[in-house]
XYZ file of C-alpha atoms in Angstrom:
684
model
C 135.460 18.229 24.405
C 133.312 18.252 27.527
C 129.706 19.549 27.652
C 129.085 19.445 23.919
C 125.292 19.324 23.873
C 122.571 21.527 25.376
C 121.652 18.645 27.703
C 125.261 18.306 28.935
C 125.492 22.057 29.444
C 122.300 22.066 31.525
C 123.686 19.262 33.701
C 126.905 21.254 34.187
C 124.815 24.288 35.125
C 123.078 22.216 37.812
C 126.470 21.124 39.198
C 127.660 24.743 39.331
C 124.424 25.838 40.989
C 124.880 23.112 43.609
C 128.386 24.409 44.410
C 127.114 28.007 44.546
C 124.208 27.003 46.784
C 126.527 25.157 49.167
C 128.878 28.147 49.354
C 125.925 30.482 49.811
C 124.488 28.517 52.751
C 127.926 28.399 54.376
C 128.480 32.142 53.940
C 124.927 32.927 55.121
C 125.475 30.868 58.266
C 128.824 32.564 58.895
C 127.285 35.994 58.328
C 124.373 35.317 60.693
C 126.698 33.850 63.357
C 129.056 36.840 63.160
C 126.142 39.292 63.429
C 124.960 37.515 66.605
C 128.526 37.489 67.920
C 128.866 41.240 67.405
C 125.616 41.839 69.331
C 126.866 39.657 72.211
C 130.285 41.368 72.242
C 128.703 44.825 72.338
C 126.326 43.771 75.104
C 129.223 42.348 77.147
C 131.224 45.535 76.602
C 128.482 47.866 77.865
C 127.518 45.576 80.762
C 131.110 45.467 82.035
C 132.572 48.797 80.922
C 132.674 50.198 84.471
C 134.963 47.335 85.594
C 137.400 47.637 82.671
C 140.649 49.583 82.638
C 141.787 51.532 79.569
C 143.678 48.610 78.006
C 140.699 46.264 78.351
C 138.355 48.841 76.790
C 140.667 49.296 73.795
C 141.081 45.529 73.388
C 137.304 45.010 73.388
C 136.716 47.853 70.923
C 139.407 46.474 68.588
C 137.908 42.989 68.759
C 134.415 44.295 67.918
C 135.831 46.359 65.045
C 137.789 43.385 63.611
C 134.752 41.089 63.699
C 132.573 43.833 62.143
C 135.018 44.381 59.253
C 135.256 40.631 58.639
C 131.459 40.427 58.625
C 131.223 43.260 56.094
C 133.509 41.254 53.790
C 131.305 38.195 54.333
C 128.235 40.280 53.451
C 129.944 41.342 50.203
C 130.694 37.688 49.312
C 127.077 36.783 50.137
C 125.798 39.517 47.811
C 128.037 38.235 45.011
C 126.840 34.662 45.454
C 123.232 35.875 45.293
C 123.969 37.250 41.811
C 125.683 34.007 40.772
C 122.643 31.984 41.892
C 120.519 33.817 39.297
C 123.037 33.819 36.444
C 126.403 32.099 37.073
C 127.903 32.814 33.636
C 127.025 34.142 30.181
C 129.783 32.742 27.955
C 132.271 29.953 27.449
C 135.473 29.664 25.450
C 137.689 26.598 25.008
C 141.337 27.693 24.969
C 144.134 25.364 23.918
C 147.883 25.818 24.365
C 150.865 23.503 24.914
C 149.559 22.542 28.382
C 146.227 21.284 27.043
C 142.679 22.442 26.363
C 140.844 24.474 29.001
C 137.087 25.238 29.073
C 136.652 28.772 30.422
C 133.209 29.813 31.682
C 132.873 33.600 32.011
C 130.545 35.441 34.400
C 130.105 38.792 36.117
C 132.037 37.366 39.091
C 134.598 34.611 39.453
C 134.059 31.342 41.348
C 136.694 28.861 42.548
C 136.634 25.322 43.849
C 136.576 24.916 47.629
C 140.352 24.297 47.595
C 140.854 27.607 45.807
C 143.134 25.970 43.224
C 140.953 25.841 40.107
C 138.593 28.450 38.689
C 135.100 27.198 37.889
C 133.969 30.589 36.539
C 136.277 33.390 35.420
C 135.521 37.049 36.110
C 134.752 38.934 32.857
C 137.695 41.206 33.696
C 140.237 38.351 33.967
C 142.973 38.444 31.278
C 141.817 35.219 29.577
C 138.238 36.554 29.336
C 139.438 39.172 26.836
C 139.752 36.335 24.288
C 135.946 36.044 24.286
C 135.508 39.710 23.384
C 138.421 40.122 20.967
C 138.827 36.964 18.895
C 137.176 34.587 16.474
C 137.845 30.844 16.429
C 141.476 30.169 15.497
C 144.903 31.385 16.708
C 144.656 33.882 19.598
C 146.803 35.679 22.142
C 146.135 37.668 25.280
C 148.155 39.734 27.695
C 148.438 38.272 31.206
C 150.367 39.697 34.194
C 153.147 37.184 33.434
C 153.406 38.171 29.769
C 151.861 37.348 26.398
C 150.058 33.981 26.182
C 149.431 32.376 22.791
C 147.116 29.502 21.871
C 144.070 28.524 19.892
C 140.405 29.321 20.447
C 138.515 26.080 19.794
C 134.986 26.967 20.910
C 132.933 30.069 21.594
C 129.502 29.835 23.150
C 126.999 32.282 24.660
C 124.160 31.701 27.111
C 121.201 33.478 28.599
C 120.711 32.173 32.152
C 117.975 33.859 34.137
C 116.785 32.889 37.620
C 118.965 29.791 37.392
C 117.439 28.521 34.108
C 119.169 28.363 30.725
C 116.940 30.225 28.257
C 119.202 29.736 25.263
C 122.688 28.622 24.170
C 124.255 29.910 20.942
C 127.471 28.973 19.139
C 129.370 32.102 18.130
C 132.248 32.524 15.701
C 132.476 36.299 15.848
C 133.056 38.489 18.910
C 129.475 38.781 20.099
C 126.736 36.890 18.276
C 124.428 39.250 16.344
C 121.379 37.297 17.512
C 122.193 37.957 21.178
C 123.022 41.605 20.498
C 119.704 42.067 18.674
C 117.830 40.399 21.564
C 119.405 42.828 24.029
C 118.857 45.904 21.840
C 115.242 45.007 21.098
C 114.317 44.626 24.761
C 112.518 47.414 26.582
C 114.345 49.979 28.673
C 115.056 49.188 32.306
C 114.506 51.688 35.093
C 118.230 52.372 35.134
C 121.297 51.733 33.018
C 122.333 48.066 33.007
C 125.647 46.280 32.635
C 126.683 45.157 29.139
C 129.222 42.429 29.981
C 127.477 39.863 27.755
C 127.540 42.138 24.680
C 130.798 44.113 24.961
C 132.203 44.647 21.459
C 135.883 44.379 20.506
C 136.439 48.133 20.196
C 134.648 48.681 23.523
C 136.757 46.011 25.227
C 139.968 47.785 24.132
C 138.767 50.961 25.868
C 137.661 49.140 29.014
C 141.022 47.361 29.411
C 143.231 50.348 28.552
C 145.682 50.642 31.460
C 148.255 52.993 29.943
C 146.414 56.246 29.211
C 146.571 58.822 32.003
C 143.841 60.819 30.275
C 141.517 58.872 27.961
C 139.037 60.889 25.875
C 136.092 58.951 24.410
C 134.124 60.657 21.646
C 131.012 58.539 21.201
C 127.948 58.973 19.027
C 124.522 59.101 20.672
C 123.662 55.589 21.863
C 127.202 54.234 21.456
C 127.284 53.090 25.078
C 130.149 55.405 26.065
C 128.911 55.999 29.623
C 128.356 52.305 30.225
C 131.803 51.541 28.776
C 133.418 54.136 31.047
C 131.723 52.583 34.093
C 132.870 49.118 33.018
C 136.366 50.578 32.669
C 136.217 51.735 36.280
C 135.083 48.242 37.320
C 138.002 46.773 35.363
C 140.469 49.112 37.119
C 139.079 48.057 40.508
C 139.672 44.411 39.551
C 143.065 44.917 37.894
C 144.509 47.090 40.679
C 142.510 45.663 43.599
C 145.439 46.010 46.028
C 146.053 49.699 45.347
C 142.690 51.226 44.430
C 139.229 51.024 46.021
C 135.864 52.363 44.872
C 136.231 55.126 47.493
C 139.300 56.336 45.557
C 137.205 57.035 42.452
C 134.915 59.930 41.587
C 132.323 60.583 38.855
C 131.811 64.150 37.674
C 128.106 63.894 36.873
C 125.920 66.425 34.993
C 123.022 66.172 37.488
C 121.629 64.121 40.385
C 119.161 62.195 38.213
C 121.927 61.012 35.899
C 123.900 59.846 38.930
C 120.863 57.871 40.101
C 120.271 56.505 36.583
C 123.761 54.932 36.390
C 123.889 53.972 40.081
C 123.252 50.252 39.701
C 125.853 49.446 36.990
C 128.847 49.061 39.307
C 126.940 47.142 42.019
C 125.739 44.770 39.255
C 129.394 44.241 38.375
C 130.246 43.409 41.974
C 131.710 46.790 42.919
C 130.571 49.442 45.370
C 128.749 52.505 44.092
C 131.168 55.348 43.329
C 130.784 58.826 44.770
C 129.560 61.587 42.439
C 130.046 65.320 42.316
C 128.881 68.090 39.974
C 130.892 70.919 38.454
C 128.801 73.402 40.382
C 129.634 71.659 43.673
C 133.322 71.949 42.808
C 132.880 75.660 42.068
C 131.045 76.179 45.363
C 133.864 74.482 47.289
C 136.441 76.754 45.640
C 134.544 80.060 45.704
C 132.547 79.601 48.908
C 128.831 80.029 49.428
C 128.945 83.834 49.654
C 129.509 84.221 45.908
C 126.219 83.682 44.079
C 126.505 81.986 40.692
C 124.244 81.213 37.757
C 124.088 77.473 37.034
C 124.675 75.874 33.642
C 121.005 74.840 33.501
C 119.953 78.446 34.211
C 122.287 79.687 31.479
C 120.838 77.250 28.921
C 117.243 78.067 29.925
C 117.928 81.807 29.669
C 119.454 81.493 26.186
C 116.545 79.360 24.965
C 114.044 81.953 26.174
C 116.006 85.135 25.350
C 118.036 86.126 22.304
C 120.792 87.874 24.304
C 123.429 88.515 21.636
C 125.901 90.197 24.011
C 125.766 87.298 26.485
C 126.368 84.837 23.647
C 129.498 86.807 22.677
C 130.745 86.734 26.280
C 130.098 82.982 26.525
C 131.810 82.228 23.199
C 134.957 84.145 24.151
C 135.217 82.544 27.603
C 134.716 79.082 26.065
C 137.670 79.541 23.711
C 141.205 78.214 24.087
C 142.519 81.737 23.436
C 140.656 83.016 26.523
C 142.265 80.305 28.641
C 145.703 81.260 27.261
C 145.055 84.979 27.866
C 143.961 84.409 31.476
C 146.802 81.968 32.149
C 149.339 84.494 30.826
C 147.820 87.264 32.949
C 147.968 85.115 36.091
C 151.469 83.801 35.374
C 153.101 87.178 36.102
C 150.547 89.157 38.126
C 152.777 88.982 41.216
C 155.828 90.434 39.456
C 153.705 93.035 37.684
C 151.449 94.296 40.464
C 153.148 93.552 43.780
C 155.250 96.607 44.648
C 157.513 95.952 47.628
C 158.268 99.005 49.792
C 160.511 99.763 52.758
C 158.884 99.322 56.167
C 160.121 101.619 58.961
C 159.224 101.183 62.644
C 160.990 103.190 65.366
C 163.971 103.848 63.143
C 164.238 100.174 62.104
C 164.048 99.629 58.364
C 163.014 96.450 56.570
C 164.023 97.086 52.955
C 161.918 96.400 49.884
C 164.744 94.146 48.655
C 164.376 91.905 51.713
C 160.605 91.708 51.218
C 161.179 90.683 47.588
C 163.663 88.066 48.788
C 161.101 86.772 51.289
C 158.579 86.338 48.459
C 161.088 84.515 46.249
C 161.847 82.014 49.023
C 158.354 80.496 48.549
C 158.168 80.070 44.760
C 155.221 77.635 44.769
C 153.065 79.475 47.285
C 150.198 81.658 45.942
C 150.657 85.376 46.559
C 147.789 85.787 49.042
C 149.272 83.047 51.228
C 152.730 84.638 50.978
C 151.271 87.945 52.107
C 149.465 86.289 55.014
C 152.758 84.683 55.996
C 154.499 88.069 55.852
C 151.706 89.643 57.916
C 152.353 86.971 60.556
C 156.176 86.637 60.410
C 157.484 90.165 59.777
C 155.954 91.820 62.886
C 157.472 88.993 64.984
C 160.925 89.544 63.482
C 160.777 93.327 63.987
C 159.443 92.849 67.529
C 162.406 90.587 68.390
C 164.855 93.073 66.857
C 163.350 95.982 68.806
C 163.440 94.020 72.084
C 167.193 93.391 71.566
C 167.590 97.160 71.157
C 165.589 97.773 74.307
C 162.772 99.462 72.421
C 159.284 98.858 73.740
C 156.911 97.038 71.359
C 153.419 98.410 70.876
C 150.411 96.583 69.407
C 149.857 99.446 66.951
C 153.207 98.609 65.291
C 151.868 95.214 64.153
C 148.774 96.888 62.758
C 150.901 99.411 60.856
C 153.132 96.677 59.395
C 150.115 94.629 58.257
C 148.573 97.667 56.585
C 151.840 98.501 54.785
C 152.218 94.918 53.516
C 148.645 94.819 52.248
C 149.117 98.155 50.482
C 151.872 96.608 48.366
C 149.334 94.671 46.271
C 146.295 96.518 44.859
C 143.868 93.561 44.881
C 142.452 92.156 48.112
C 140.458 89.287 46.568
C 140.543 86.939 43.608
C 137.396 88.683 42.329
C 139.213 92.043 42.143
C 142.163 90.403 40.379
C 139.824 88.692 37.895
C 137.876 91.884 37.138
C 141.153 93.685 36.490
C 142.023 91.095 33.816
C 139.324 92.578 31.560
C 140.713 96.070 32.146
C 144.125 94.913 30.912
C 142.412 93.454 27.815
C 140.570 96.767 27.243
C 137.369 94.692 27.253
C 135.584 95.618 30.523
C 132.207 94.937 28.851
C 133.018 91.208 28.826
C 132.516 91.020 32.598
C 128.855 91.532 33.486
C 127.003 90.441 36.611
C 123.386 89.329 36.827
C 121.756 91.934 39.000
C 124.090 93.331 41.663
C 126.135 90.378 42.798
C 125.424 87.172 40.825
C 128.050 85.802 38.459
C 127.177 84.669 34.967
C 127.957 80.971 34.562
C 130.686 81.768 32.020
C 132.597 83.633 34.771
C 132.316 80.968 37.476
C 135.259 78.793 36.463
C 137.536 81.601 35.232
C 137.123 83.097 38.716
C 137.740 79.689 40.308
C 140.916 79.329 38.213
C 142.023 82.817 39.282
C 141.416 82.016 42.933
C 143.436 78.793 42.675
C 146.443 80.791 41.478
C 145.911 83.610 43.990
C 145.427 81.569 47.172
C 145.620 77.973 48.388
C 142.625 75.803 47.482
C 142.093 72.241 48.702
C 142.540 69.700 45.923
C 141.260 66.131 45.485
C 144.527 64.326 46.086
C 142.702 61.237 47.435
C 141.079 60.545 44.032
C 142.919 57.974 41.908
C 140.505 57.865 38.973
C 138.104 60.555 37.760
C 135.294 60.027 35.246
C 133.913 63.108 33.456
C 130.710 62.667 31.436
C 129.151 65.083 28.892
C 132.597 66.456 27.986
C 131.178 68.710 25.245
C 129.388 70.904 27.810
C 132.559 71.978 29.626
C 134.953 74.711 28.513
C 138.785 74.693 28.363
C 138.948 76.810 31.523
C 136.813 74.214 33.357
C 139.241 71.513 32.266
C 142.117 73.713 33.438
C 140.494 73.814 36.904
C 140.147 70.006 36.823
C 143.785 69.656 35.764
C 144.905 71.580 38.863
C 142.527 69.839 41.291
C 143.092 66.223 40.228
C 146.448 64.434 39.870
C 145.101 61.066 38.753
C 143.982 59.027 35.773
C 140.988 60.616 34.038
C 138.385 59.204 31.650
C 136.561 61.935 29.702
C 133.582 61.076 27.508
C 130.901 62.774 25.506
C 129.649 63.685 22.051
C 130.405 66.973 20.315
C 127.098 66.615 18.427
C 125.080 66.669 21.667
C 126.113 70.065 23.040
C 123.050 71.815 24.469
C 124.817 75.189 24.345
C 126.743 75.556 21.066
C 128.228 78.859 22.281
C 130.234 77.132 25.017
C 130.694 73.620 23.644
C 134.058 71.856 23.567
C 135.565 69.583 20.956
C 138.355 67.056 21.473
C 140.760 69.686 20.127
C 139.812 72.160 22.867
C 140.149 69.509 25.570
C 143.554 68.420 24.274
C 144.746 72.021 24.619
C 144.624 71.326 28.370
C 145.466 67.592 28.381
C 148.051 67.520 25.591
C 149.255 63.969 26.406
C 145.762 62.478 26.299
C 144.749 59.467 24.202
C 141.599 59.845 22.095
C 139.261 57.121 20.828
C 136.056 57.349 18.807
C 132.991 55.103 19.102
C 130.943 55.292 15.915
C 128.438 52.446 16.316
C 125.122 53.496 17.815
C 123.150 50.738 19.570
C 120.241 52.664 21.084
C 117.860 53.684 18.307
C 116.361 51.834 15.374
C 117.703 52.610 11.893
C 114.580 54.685 11.204
C 115.011 56.878 14.309
C 118.768 57.246 13.781
C 118.317 58.373 10.157
C 115.592 60.830 11.205
C 117.914 62.392 13.816
C 120.804 62.498 11.331
C 118.767 64.768 9.053
C 118.463 67.300 11.886
C 122.152 67.385 12.823
C 124.334 65.111 10.658
C 127.119 63.171 12.381
C 129.170 61.670 9.523
C 130.896 59.231 11.906
C 127.744 57.592 13.289
C 126.994 54.013 12.208
C 123.625 52.769 13.502
C 123.413 49.043 14.264
C 121.041 47.227 11.890
C 117.769 47.129 13.839
C 114.491 48.192 12.280
C 111.272 49.545 13.744
C 108.493 52.069 13.199
C 109.106 55.211 11.159
C 109.083 58.395 13.283
C 105.879 60.404 12.807
C 105.279 64.157 12.753
C 101.709 65.335 13.436
C 100.261 68.813 12.882
C 97.328 70.230 14.877
C 95.290 73.386 14.441
C 94.889 74.148 18.166
C 96.924 73.645 21.330
C 94.075 71.689 22.936
C 94.093 69.204 20.040
C 97.807 68.627 20.616
C 97.251 68.146 24.359
C 94.425 65.674 23.645
C 96.740 63.701 21.372
C 99.416 63.595 24.101
C 96.823 62.199 26.539
C 95.885 59.527 23.968
C 99.562 58.613 23.507
C 99.999 58.205 27.254
C 96.940 55.921 27.436
C 98.280 53.834 24.519
C 101.713 53.630 26.152
C 100.257 52.414 29.455
C 98.654 49.498 27.582
C 101.870 48.665 25.676
C 104.852 46.478 26.581
C 107.099 49.531 26.847
C 108.541 50.542 30.215
C 109.472 54.218 29.770
C 107.830 57.046 27.801
C 109.785 60.293 27.600
C 107.896 63.478 26.706
C 110.778 65.821 25.953
C 110.105 69.563 25.781
C 112.299 72.362 24.476
C 112.642 74.074 27.868
C 112.069 73.219 31.516
C 109.299 75.843 31.676
C 107.438 74.105 28.815
C 107.870 70.766 30.587
C 106.389 72.168 33.810
C 103.472 73.777 31.957
C 102.630 70.504 30.185
C 102.970 68.549 33.431
C 100.438 70.843 35.128
C 97.971 70.176 32.292
C 98.125 66.370 32.385
C 99.422 65.334 35.827
C 95.902 64.292 36.890
C 96.194 61.290 34.540
C 98.322 59.472 37.109
C 101.635 57.743 36.543
C 103.103 60.946 35.060
C 106.363 62.287 36.535
C 108.157 65.614 36.075
C 111.928 65.361 35.775
C 113.721 68.665 36.364
C 117.035 69.845 37.788
C 115.670 69.573 41.337
C 114.847 65.868 40.835
C 117.079 63.248 42.413
C 116.006 59.962 40.819
C 114.866 58.407 37.559
C 111.406 56.790 37.792
C 109.753 54.347 35.389
C 106.611 55.332 33.498
C 105.681 58.568 31.751
C 108.366 61.206 32.243
C 107.999 64.850 31.209
C 111.309 66.667 31.023
C 113.433 69.143 29.053
C 115.868 68.196 26.290
C 118.751 69.405 28.460
C 117.674 67.247 31.387
C 117.167 64.198 29.152
C 120.833 63.982 28.139
C 122.378 60.622 28.957
C 118.950 58.994 29.420
C 117.067 56.691 27.060
C 113.396 55.785 26.671
C 111.480 53.039 24.878
C 109.236 55.693 23.382
C 109.721 59.459 22.955
C 107.296 62.279 22.144
C 108.588 65.771 21.337
C 105.731 68.310 21.445
C 105.657 71.831 19.958
C 108.214 71.263 17.181
C 106.973 74.366 15.373
C 108.957 77.085 13.630
C 108.001 79.418 16.492
C 109.836 77.198 19.009
C 112.731 75.542 17.167
C 114.500 78.327 15.258
C 118.141 78.776 16.280
C 121.240 76.601 16.028
C 120.848 75.971 19.756
C 117.298 74.720 19.109
C 118.621 72.356 16.448
C 121.144 70.853 18.907
C 118.570 70.188 21.604
C 116.113 68.772 19.059
C 118.803 66.298 17.992
C 119.439 65.377 21.642
C 115.707 64.818 22.224
C 115.302 62.574 19.142
C 118.317 60.425 20.017
C 116.806 59.475 23.406
C 114.316 57.151 21.654
C 115.007 53.417 21.432
C 111.946 52.030 19.602
C 109.395 54.751 18.851
C 109.571 58.501 18.120
C 106.663 60.909 17.598
C 106.644 64.692 17.179
C 103.683 67.092 17.345
C 103.199 70.788 16.592
C 100.708 73.590 16.062
C 101.197 76.042 13.194
C 104.218 75.718 10.902
C 106.809 72.930 11.211
C 110.340 73.895 12.311
C 112.842 74.376 9.481
C 115.082 71.748 11.132
C 112.441 69.098 10.347
C 111.550 70.129 6.810
């Protein structure tokens, strides 16, 4: 066996670094030369453009474009080699089959010899790399493009290489050595989410490499790494299907701009381009147009936390049910047959019968009714005009106007909004449709209206997308998933945690989602890696998740502190911030019940310096002390968390319990809670 000792491994590392350095210098030189060449070509083009004919201009433009594209590829290779210079690989396996024994070094990116024949480092997504994640020493098998390969795993080794130096080397018999996992989990939080290629667990690897599922639903406990796993799955797809799918073909449906920024460096770390993001509210705006004013999900949650509006809760609960989706779908499946009443059209003694109009409609079975009517408004006057001209009858512009009016009178609803409002009349439940003020839709009506519009008139879909990732699945209703199902015809990864719904009146379970995606595959991630045992057990008492299994990592017990006056509580928060700024921790999250409370607290202590407010207008996640709401904190994690005002006056309802659980599960190492008055019943 080659490279048995630490000394031999360090010598091998030096050899690899020499090869990387040589490749890097070559690529850097090529990149610099090409950049200079492009400048010269552009200069030549503009200096001589007046003397060129059309063919010469096109030839020069094409040449500049070709060199520019090639240089972009070179820049990508250069960026990858820069990562390899710092940490070429993180693991090694020795695999033996009938052809011999092969040492396989595994890194974030692959590296080949100059000839291109032999791999020096294998990409973590390569088929043989799955052996590292899935198997212990002994007989193994893995699926390769050419079929199943069997052999024996002789050695398994893990490394920590940082800035080109080997910090440690550990022999490992199990999938991922507990010592390395504990080192990673005990470290402080980074500014943003990081890749987990060195610590991917067996059950996580199965999800990442799943190629078969068209719709994969991941139910994961708080801190189970589900978002990171989903992003690694996208990176795997880009590697596995590199000839048919690009990062520009993928889309992330993100809960807010900050979350998008927080996860933004994972894919670039894995050697892939950042993937475009969109929010549900952006999708709604594209469907409904900017003229229709809509409440946002954040506004809905804030309103319910500040107001006990029983009637709104009833409306939300009904519109978040599968039965509502079925009722609306049934209504829209036959609205044309039920409400479109074809009538004879007579112009100058010429009759176009109702039967022929019905036949015209039936000839476009897949076209929405509004588009059919627009087609009739355009085509029928032309046909009648031609007929009249053959008869020698003069055509008048008023005839076209009359025909259009008669066609539009055949259907009682001019807009999708009118059709949607009528749905509640047919249900004898008009009280279920209420606007905010004169013309603003409640959030619970936004996607039912969007769904109605999609069946009433043509709406542009997202046919270019080949893979969609939806995070925070529990916050979206069946009707929202029905809209997604019509807009996207691609593979979908859906992930979330039913126990982290910030609005229990509209939350979705896997069962609700499967009512829309009935052929979906579901997996559950039970292990939680984020919080210490003490924090995880504290959170479990607030909102028990029987499936959660916290990884064995101990720390400080969470503390709950009572104060007699608000000022005493504020003084304690200031002290905590000062203590944090002297500690080794990177991020301190002060998580309030509502956004209004977060803003009020921020105004009181912002003069301290280094304190940032994170709200739904924010666009990026910043290190340091962050004051935010429980809703906004979803998907984020902090070294240390403080939850102020956990009194019975603030945390009363089931909704309060859910957001308190979310806030507690953001903490990695330290959790503190403060209050004035009586402690909330959810903490007793």
